[in-house]
mmCIF file of C-alpha atoms in Angstrom:
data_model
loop_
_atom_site.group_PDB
_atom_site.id
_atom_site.type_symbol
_atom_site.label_atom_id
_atom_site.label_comp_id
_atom_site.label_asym_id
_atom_site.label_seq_id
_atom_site.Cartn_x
_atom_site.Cartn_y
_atom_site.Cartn_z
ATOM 1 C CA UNK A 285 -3.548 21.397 26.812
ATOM 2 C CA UNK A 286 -4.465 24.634 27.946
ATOM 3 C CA UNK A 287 -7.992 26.632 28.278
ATOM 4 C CA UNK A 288 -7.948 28.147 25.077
ATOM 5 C CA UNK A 289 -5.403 26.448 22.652
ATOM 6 C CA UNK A 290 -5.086 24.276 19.384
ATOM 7 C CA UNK A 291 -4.832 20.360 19.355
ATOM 8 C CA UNK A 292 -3.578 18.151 17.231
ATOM 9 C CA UNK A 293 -5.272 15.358 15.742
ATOM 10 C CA UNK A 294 -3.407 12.400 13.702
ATOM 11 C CA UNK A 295 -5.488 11.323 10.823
ATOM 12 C CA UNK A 296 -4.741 7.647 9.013
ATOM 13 C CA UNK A 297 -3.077 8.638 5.712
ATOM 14 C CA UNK A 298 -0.301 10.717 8.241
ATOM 15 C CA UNK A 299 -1.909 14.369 8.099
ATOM 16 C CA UNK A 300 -2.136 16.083 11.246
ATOM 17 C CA UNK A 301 -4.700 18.520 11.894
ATOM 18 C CA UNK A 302 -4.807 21.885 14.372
ATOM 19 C CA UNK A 303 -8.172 22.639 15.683
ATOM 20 C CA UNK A 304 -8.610 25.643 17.601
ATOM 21 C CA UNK A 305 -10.794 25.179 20.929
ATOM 22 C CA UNK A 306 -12.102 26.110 24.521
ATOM 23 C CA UNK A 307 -13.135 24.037 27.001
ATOM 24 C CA UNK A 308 -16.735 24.635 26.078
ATOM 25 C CA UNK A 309 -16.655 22.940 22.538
ATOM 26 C CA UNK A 310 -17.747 19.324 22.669
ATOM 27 C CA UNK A 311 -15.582 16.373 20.953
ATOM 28 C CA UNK A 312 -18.723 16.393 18.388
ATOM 29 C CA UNK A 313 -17.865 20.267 16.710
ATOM 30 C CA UNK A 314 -13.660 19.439 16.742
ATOM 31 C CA UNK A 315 -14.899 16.216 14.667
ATOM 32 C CA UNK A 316 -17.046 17.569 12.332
ATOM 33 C CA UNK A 317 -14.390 20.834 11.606
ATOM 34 C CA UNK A 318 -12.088 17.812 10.670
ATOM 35 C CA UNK A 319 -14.556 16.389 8.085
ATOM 36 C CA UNK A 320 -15.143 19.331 6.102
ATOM 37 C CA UNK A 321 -11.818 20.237 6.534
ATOM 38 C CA UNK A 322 -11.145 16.977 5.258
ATOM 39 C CA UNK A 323 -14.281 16.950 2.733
ATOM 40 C CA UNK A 324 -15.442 14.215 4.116
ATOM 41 C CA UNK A 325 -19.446 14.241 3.350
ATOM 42 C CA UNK A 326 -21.856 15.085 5.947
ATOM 43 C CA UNK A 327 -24.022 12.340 5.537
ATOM 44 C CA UNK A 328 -20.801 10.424 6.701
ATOM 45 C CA UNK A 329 -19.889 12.400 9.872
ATOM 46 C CA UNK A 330 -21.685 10.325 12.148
ATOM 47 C CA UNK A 331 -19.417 7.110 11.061
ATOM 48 C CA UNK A 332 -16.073 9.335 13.039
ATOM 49 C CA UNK A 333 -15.013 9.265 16.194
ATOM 50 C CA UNK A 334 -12.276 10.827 18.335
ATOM 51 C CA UNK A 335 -9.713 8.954 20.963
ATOM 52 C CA UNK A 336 -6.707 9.332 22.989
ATOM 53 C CA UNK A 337 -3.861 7.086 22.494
ATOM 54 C CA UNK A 338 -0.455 6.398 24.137
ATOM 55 C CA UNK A 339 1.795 8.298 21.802
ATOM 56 C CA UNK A 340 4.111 7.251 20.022
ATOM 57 C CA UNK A 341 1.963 4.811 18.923
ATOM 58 C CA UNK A 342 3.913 0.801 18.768
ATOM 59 C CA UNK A 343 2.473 -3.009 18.049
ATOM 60 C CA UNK A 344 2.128 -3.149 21.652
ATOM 61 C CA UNK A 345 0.067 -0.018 21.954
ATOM 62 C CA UNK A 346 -2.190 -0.052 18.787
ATOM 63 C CA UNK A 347 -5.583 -1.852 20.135
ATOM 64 C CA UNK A 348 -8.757 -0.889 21.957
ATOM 65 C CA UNK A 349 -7.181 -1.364 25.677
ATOM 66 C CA UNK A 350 -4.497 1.040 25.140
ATOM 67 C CA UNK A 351 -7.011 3.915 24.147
ATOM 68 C CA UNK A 352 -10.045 6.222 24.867
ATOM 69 C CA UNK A 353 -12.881 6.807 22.987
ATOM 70 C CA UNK A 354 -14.617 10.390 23.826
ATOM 71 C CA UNK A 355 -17.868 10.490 23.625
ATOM 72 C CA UNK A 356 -19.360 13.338 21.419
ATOM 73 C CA UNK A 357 -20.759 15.223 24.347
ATOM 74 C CA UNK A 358 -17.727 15.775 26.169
ATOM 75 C CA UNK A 359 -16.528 19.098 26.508
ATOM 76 C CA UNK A 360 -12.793 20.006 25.860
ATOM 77 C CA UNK A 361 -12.783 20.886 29.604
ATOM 78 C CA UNK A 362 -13.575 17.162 30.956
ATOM 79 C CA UNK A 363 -11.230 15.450 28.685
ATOM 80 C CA UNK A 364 -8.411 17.983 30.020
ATOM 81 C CA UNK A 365 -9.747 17.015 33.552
ATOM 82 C CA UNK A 366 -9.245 13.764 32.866
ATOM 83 C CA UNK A 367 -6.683 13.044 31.170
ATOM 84 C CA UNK A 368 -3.981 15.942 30.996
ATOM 85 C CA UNK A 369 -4.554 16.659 34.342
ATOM 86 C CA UNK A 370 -0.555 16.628 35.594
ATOM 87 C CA UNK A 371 -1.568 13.678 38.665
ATOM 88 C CA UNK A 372 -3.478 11.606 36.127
ATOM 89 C CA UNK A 373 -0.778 10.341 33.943
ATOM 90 C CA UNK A 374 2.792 10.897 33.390
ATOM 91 C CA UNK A 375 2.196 8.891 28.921
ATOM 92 C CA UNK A 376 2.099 11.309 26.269
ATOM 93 C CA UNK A 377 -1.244 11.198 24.465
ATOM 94 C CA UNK A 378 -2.302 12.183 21.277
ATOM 95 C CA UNK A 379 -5.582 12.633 19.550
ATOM 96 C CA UNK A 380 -6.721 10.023 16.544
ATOM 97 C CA UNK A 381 -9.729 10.865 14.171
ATOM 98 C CA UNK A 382 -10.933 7.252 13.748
ATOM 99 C CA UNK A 383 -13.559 5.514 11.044
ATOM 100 C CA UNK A 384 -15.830 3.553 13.545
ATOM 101 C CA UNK A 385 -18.932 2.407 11.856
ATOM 102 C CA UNK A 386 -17.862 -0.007 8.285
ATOM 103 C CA UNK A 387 -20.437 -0.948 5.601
ATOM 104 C CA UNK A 388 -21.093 -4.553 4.749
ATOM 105 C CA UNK A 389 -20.889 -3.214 1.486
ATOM 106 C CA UNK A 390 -17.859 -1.367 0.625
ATOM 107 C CA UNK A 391 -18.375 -1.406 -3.258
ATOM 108 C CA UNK A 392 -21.538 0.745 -2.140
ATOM 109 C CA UNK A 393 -20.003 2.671 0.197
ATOM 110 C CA UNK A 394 -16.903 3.902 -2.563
ATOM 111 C CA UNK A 395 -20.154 4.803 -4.558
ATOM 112 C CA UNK A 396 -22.272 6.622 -1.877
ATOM 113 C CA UNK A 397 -19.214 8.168 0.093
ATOM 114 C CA UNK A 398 -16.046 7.872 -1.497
ATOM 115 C CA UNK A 399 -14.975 10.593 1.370
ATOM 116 C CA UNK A 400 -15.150 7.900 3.868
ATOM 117 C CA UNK A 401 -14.542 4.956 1.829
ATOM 118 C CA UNK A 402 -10.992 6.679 1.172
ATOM 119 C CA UNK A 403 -10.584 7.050 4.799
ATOM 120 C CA UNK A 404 -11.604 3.931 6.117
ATOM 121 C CA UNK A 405 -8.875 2.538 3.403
ATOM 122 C CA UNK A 406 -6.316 4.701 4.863
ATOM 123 C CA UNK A 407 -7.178 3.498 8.420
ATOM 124 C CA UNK A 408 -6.961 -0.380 7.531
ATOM 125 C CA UNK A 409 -3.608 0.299 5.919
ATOM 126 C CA UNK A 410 -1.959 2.280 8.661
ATOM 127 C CA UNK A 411 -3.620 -0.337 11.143
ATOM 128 C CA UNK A 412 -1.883 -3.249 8.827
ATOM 129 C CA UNK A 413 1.671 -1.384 8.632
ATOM 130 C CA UNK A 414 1.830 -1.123 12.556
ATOM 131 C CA UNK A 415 0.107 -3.714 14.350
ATOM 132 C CA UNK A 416 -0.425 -7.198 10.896
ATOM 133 C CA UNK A 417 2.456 -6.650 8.839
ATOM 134 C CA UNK A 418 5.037 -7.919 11.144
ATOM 135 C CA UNK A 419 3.398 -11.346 11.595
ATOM 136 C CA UNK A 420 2.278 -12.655 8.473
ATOM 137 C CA UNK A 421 3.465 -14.638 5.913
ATOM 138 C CA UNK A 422 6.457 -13.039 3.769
ATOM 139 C CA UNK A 423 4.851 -13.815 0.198
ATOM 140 C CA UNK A 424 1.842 -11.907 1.508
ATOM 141 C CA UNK A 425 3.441 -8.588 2.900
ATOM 142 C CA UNK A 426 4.957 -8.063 -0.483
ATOM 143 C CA UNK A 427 1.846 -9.004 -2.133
ATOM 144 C CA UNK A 428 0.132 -6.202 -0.174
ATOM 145 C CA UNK A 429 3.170 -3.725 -0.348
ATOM 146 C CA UNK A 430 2.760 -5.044 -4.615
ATOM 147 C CA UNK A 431 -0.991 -3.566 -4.488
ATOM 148 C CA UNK A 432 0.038 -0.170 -2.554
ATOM 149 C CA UNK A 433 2.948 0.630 -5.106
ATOM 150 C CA UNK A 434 0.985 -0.384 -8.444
ATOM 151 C CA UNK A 435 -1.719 1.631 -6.550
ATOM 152 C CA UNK A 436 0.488 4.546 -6.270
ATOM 153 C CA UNK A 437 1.935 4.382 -9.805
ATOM 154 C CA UNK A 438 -1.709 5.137 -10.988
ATOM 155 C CA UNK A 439 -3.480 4.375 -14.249
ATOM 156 C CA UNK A 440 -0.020 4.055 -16.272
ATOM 157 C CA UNK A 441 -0.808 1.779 -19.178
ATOM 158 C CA UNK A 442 0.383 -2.116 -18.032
ATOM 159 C CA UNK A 443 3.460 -2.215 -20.617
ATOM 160 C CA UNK A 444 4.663 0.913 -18.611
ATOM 161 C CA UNK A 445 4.766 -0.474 -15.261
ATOM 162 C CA UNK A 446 8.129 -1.515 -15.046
ATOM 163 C CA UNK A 447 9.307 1.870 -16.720
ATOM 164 C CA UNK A 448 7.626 3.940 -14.044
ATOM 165 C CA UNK A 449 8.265 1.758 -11.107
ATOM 166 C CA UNK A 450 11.245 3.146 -9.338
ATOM 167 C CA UNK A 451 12.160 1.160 -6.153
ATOM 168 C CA UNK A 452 15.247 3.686 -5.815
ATOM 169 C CA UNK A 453 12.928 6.677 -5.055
ATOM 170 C CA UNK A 454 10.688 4.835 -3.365
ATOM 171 C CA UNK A 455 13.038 3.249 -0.737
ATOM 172 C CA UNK A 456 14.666 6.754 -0.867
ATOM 173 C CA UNK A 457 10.659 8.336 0.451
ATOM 174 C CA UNK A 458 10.957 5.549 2.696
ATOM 175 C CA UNK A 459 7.611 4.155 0.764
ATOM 176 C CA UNK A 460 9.148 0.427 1.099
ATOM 177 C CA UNK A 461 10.294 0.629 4.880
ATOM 178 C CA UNK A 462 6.818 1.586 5.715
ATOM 179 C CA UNK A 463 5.131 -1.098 3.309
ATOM 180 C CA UNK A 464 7.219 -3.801 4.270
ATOM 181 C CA UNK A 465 7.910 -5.324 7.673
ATOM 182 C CA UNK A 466 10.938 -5.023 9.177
ATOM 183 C CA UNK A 467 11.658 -8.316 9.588
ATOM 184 C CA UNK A 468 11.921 -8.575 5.610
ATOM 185 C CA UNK A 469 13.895 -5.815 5.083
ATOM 186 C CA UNK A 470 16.528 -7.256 7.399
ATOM 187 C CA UNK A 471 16.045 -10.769 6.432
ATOM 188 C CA UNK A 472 15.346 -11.283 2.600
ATOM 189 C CA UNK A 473 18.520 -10.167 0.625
ATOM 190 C CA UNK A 474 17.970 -6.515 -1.135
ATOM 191 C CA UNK A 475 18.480 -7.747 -4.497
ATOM 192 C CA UNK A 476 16.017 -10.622 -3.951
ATOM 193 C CA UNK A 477 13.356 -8.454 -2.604
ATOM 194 C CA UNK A 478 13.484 -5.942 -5.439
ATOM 195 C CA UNK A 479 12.798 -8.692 -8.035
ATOM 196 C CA UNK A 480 10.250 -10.617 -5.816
ATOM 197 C CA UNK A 481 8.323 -6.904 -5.037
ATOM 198 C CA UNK A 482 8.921 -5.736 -8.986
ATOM 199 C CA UNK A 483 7.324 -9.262 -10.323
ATOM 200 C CA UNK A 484 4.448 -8.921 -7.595
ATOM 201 C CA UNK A 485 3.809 -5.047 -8.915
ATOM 202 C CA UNK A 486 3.646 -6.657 -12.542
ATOM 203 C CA UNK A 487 1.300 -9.336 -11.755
ATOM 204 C CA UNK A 488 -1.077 -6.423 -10.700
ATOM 205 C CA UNK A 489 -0.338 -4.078 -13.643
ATOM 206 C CA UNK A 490 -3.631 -4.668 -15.230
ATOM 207 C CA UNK A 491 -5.505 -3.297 -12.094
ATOM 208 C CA UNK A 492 -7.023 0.238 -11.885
ATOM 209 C CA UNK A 493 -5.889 2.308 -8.611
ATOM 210 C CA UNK A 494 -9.259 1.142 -7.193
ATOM 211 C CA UNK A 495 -8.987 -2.233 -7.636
ATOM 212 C CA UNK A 496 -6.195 -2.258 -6.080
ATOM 213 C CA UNK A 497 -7.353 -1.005 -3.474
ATOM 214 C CA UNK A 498 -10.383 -3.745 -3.214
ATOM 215 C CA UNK A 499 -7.987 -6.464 -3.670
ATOM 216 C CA UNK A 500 -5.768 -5.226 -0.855
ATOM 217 C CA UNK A 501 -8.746 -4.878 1.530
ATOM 218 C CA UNK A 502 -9.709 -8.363 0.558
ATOM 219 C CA UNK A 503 -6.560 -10.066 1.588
ATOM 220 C CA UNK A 504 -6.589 -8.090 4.557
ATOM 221 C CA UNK A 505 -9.874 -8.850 6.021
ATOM 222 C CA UNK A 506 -8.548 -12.833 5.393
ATOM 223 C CA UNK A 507 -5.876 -12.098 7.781
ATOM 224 C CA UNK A 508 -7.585 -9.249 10.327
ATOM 225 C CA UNK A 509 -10.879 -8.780 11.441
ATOM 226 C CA UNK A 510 -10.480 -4.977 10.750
ATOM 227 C CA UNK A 511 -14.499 -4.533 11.096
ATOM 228 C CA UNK A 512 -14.719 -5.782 14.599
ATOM 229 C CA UNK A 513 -13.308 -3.886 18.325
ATOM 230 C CA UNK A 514 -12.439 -6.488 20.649
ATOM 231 C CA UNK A 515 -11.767 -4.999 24.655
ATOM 232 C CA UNK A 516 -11.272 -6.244 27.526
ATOM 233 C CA UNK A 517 -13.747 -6.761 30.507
ATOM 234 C CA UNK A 518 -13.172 -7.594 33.976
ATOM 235 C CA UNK A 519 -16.034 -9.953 35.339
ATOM 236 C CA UNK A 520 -17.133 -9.030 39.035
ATOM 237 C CA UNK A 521 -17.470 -11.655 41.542
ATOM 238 C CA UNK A 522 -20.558 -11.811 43.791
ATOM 239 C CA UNK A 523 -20.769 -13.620 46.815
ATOM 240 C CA UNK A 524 -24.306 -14.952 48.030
ATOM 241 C CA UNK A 525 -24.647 -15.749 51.924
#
């Protein structure tokens, strides 16, 4: 990270976007040239947030202790003083445009700001695939994987479902290693896991591309509080005489 130079920031859905900076700009203008890059709707900018993040980014390196939220004031030049300073820190870090404030209401959100509604969907799911997926229940990783791949095959009429579901291609794009835990993939015999995942995609072949979506961020917020930050705090002890 140099004076004058372009970072790199990792959005959800896998994107990731050079800004162009100096040390003068504060985190505030590189997030808001990111939402209209991203046409993301104004009225939604002040939802986004930037952080800093041990890169690459594991299950043991995913949560709110292993990261650093900049504040919009900041100026390019104190987050290089503090953090990519060479006798700081020896971890790679990279840059994450984050969804931080969620509506109670996320049928009203989709309405009102499908922009951010899209992203905060993106952000659950890449949250799920790398820090839930691994520890839940089987029947319920391929239920969600089910909702992702009829949500992909979009609104194909139900009696074509099967005809346009190829789990070739897909495993091919590596669409099902980054669905599915790896745990399954290892575990569950190929040839059962292709009818199990192909019965589960049929089950949802009456659902729209949105509801699918919906239904996935249902059975997610049953397993994962994805609406609430928990960190750490260290309590300080004070001694009375």
């Amino acid at each position: 990270m140099n004076e004058a130079d372009v970072i790199l920031v990792y959005i959800p859905n896998g994107i990731i976007k050079s800004v162009r900076y100096n040390f003068e700009i504060k985190v505030q203008k590189v997030i808001h040239v990111l939402l209209s890059a991203l046409g993301i709707d104004r009225i939604s900018f002040g939802y986004f947030a930037l952080r800093l993040i041990r890169s690459p980014v594991t299950q043991m390196c995913s949560n709110n202790n292993d990261c650093h939220w900049l504040h919009s004031d900041l100026k390019m030049r104190h987050i290089y003083k503090k953090f990519f300073n060479k006798s700081w820190s020896s971890t790679p870090l990279r840059f994450e445009l984050r969804l931080r404030f969620i509506s109670k209401d996320l049928e009203e959100m989709y309405q009102t700001e499908t922009g951010a509604f899209m992203f905060l969907h993106d952000q659950i799911l890449a949250d799920y695939v790398t820090q839930v997926s691994w520890k839940i229940p089987a029947e319920t990783a391929i239920e969600l994987a089910a909702l992702q791949i009829r949500r992909k095959l979009g609104n194909q009429n139900a009696c074509n479902i099967e005809k346009y579901l190829n789990l070739d291609e897909l495993e091919a794009e590596g669409t099902l290693a980054r669905l599915l835990p790896e745990t399954l993939l290892i575990n569950m015999k190929s040839k059962m896991l292709r009818k199990t995942l192909t019965a589960a995609v049929k089950r949802h072949a009456l659902l729209t591309p949105m509801e699918c979506i919906f239904h996935f961020l249902e059975i997610v917020k049953r397993i994962t509080q994805f609406d609430i930050e928990i960190f750490k705090a260290s309590l300080g002890v004070r001694f009375v005489f």
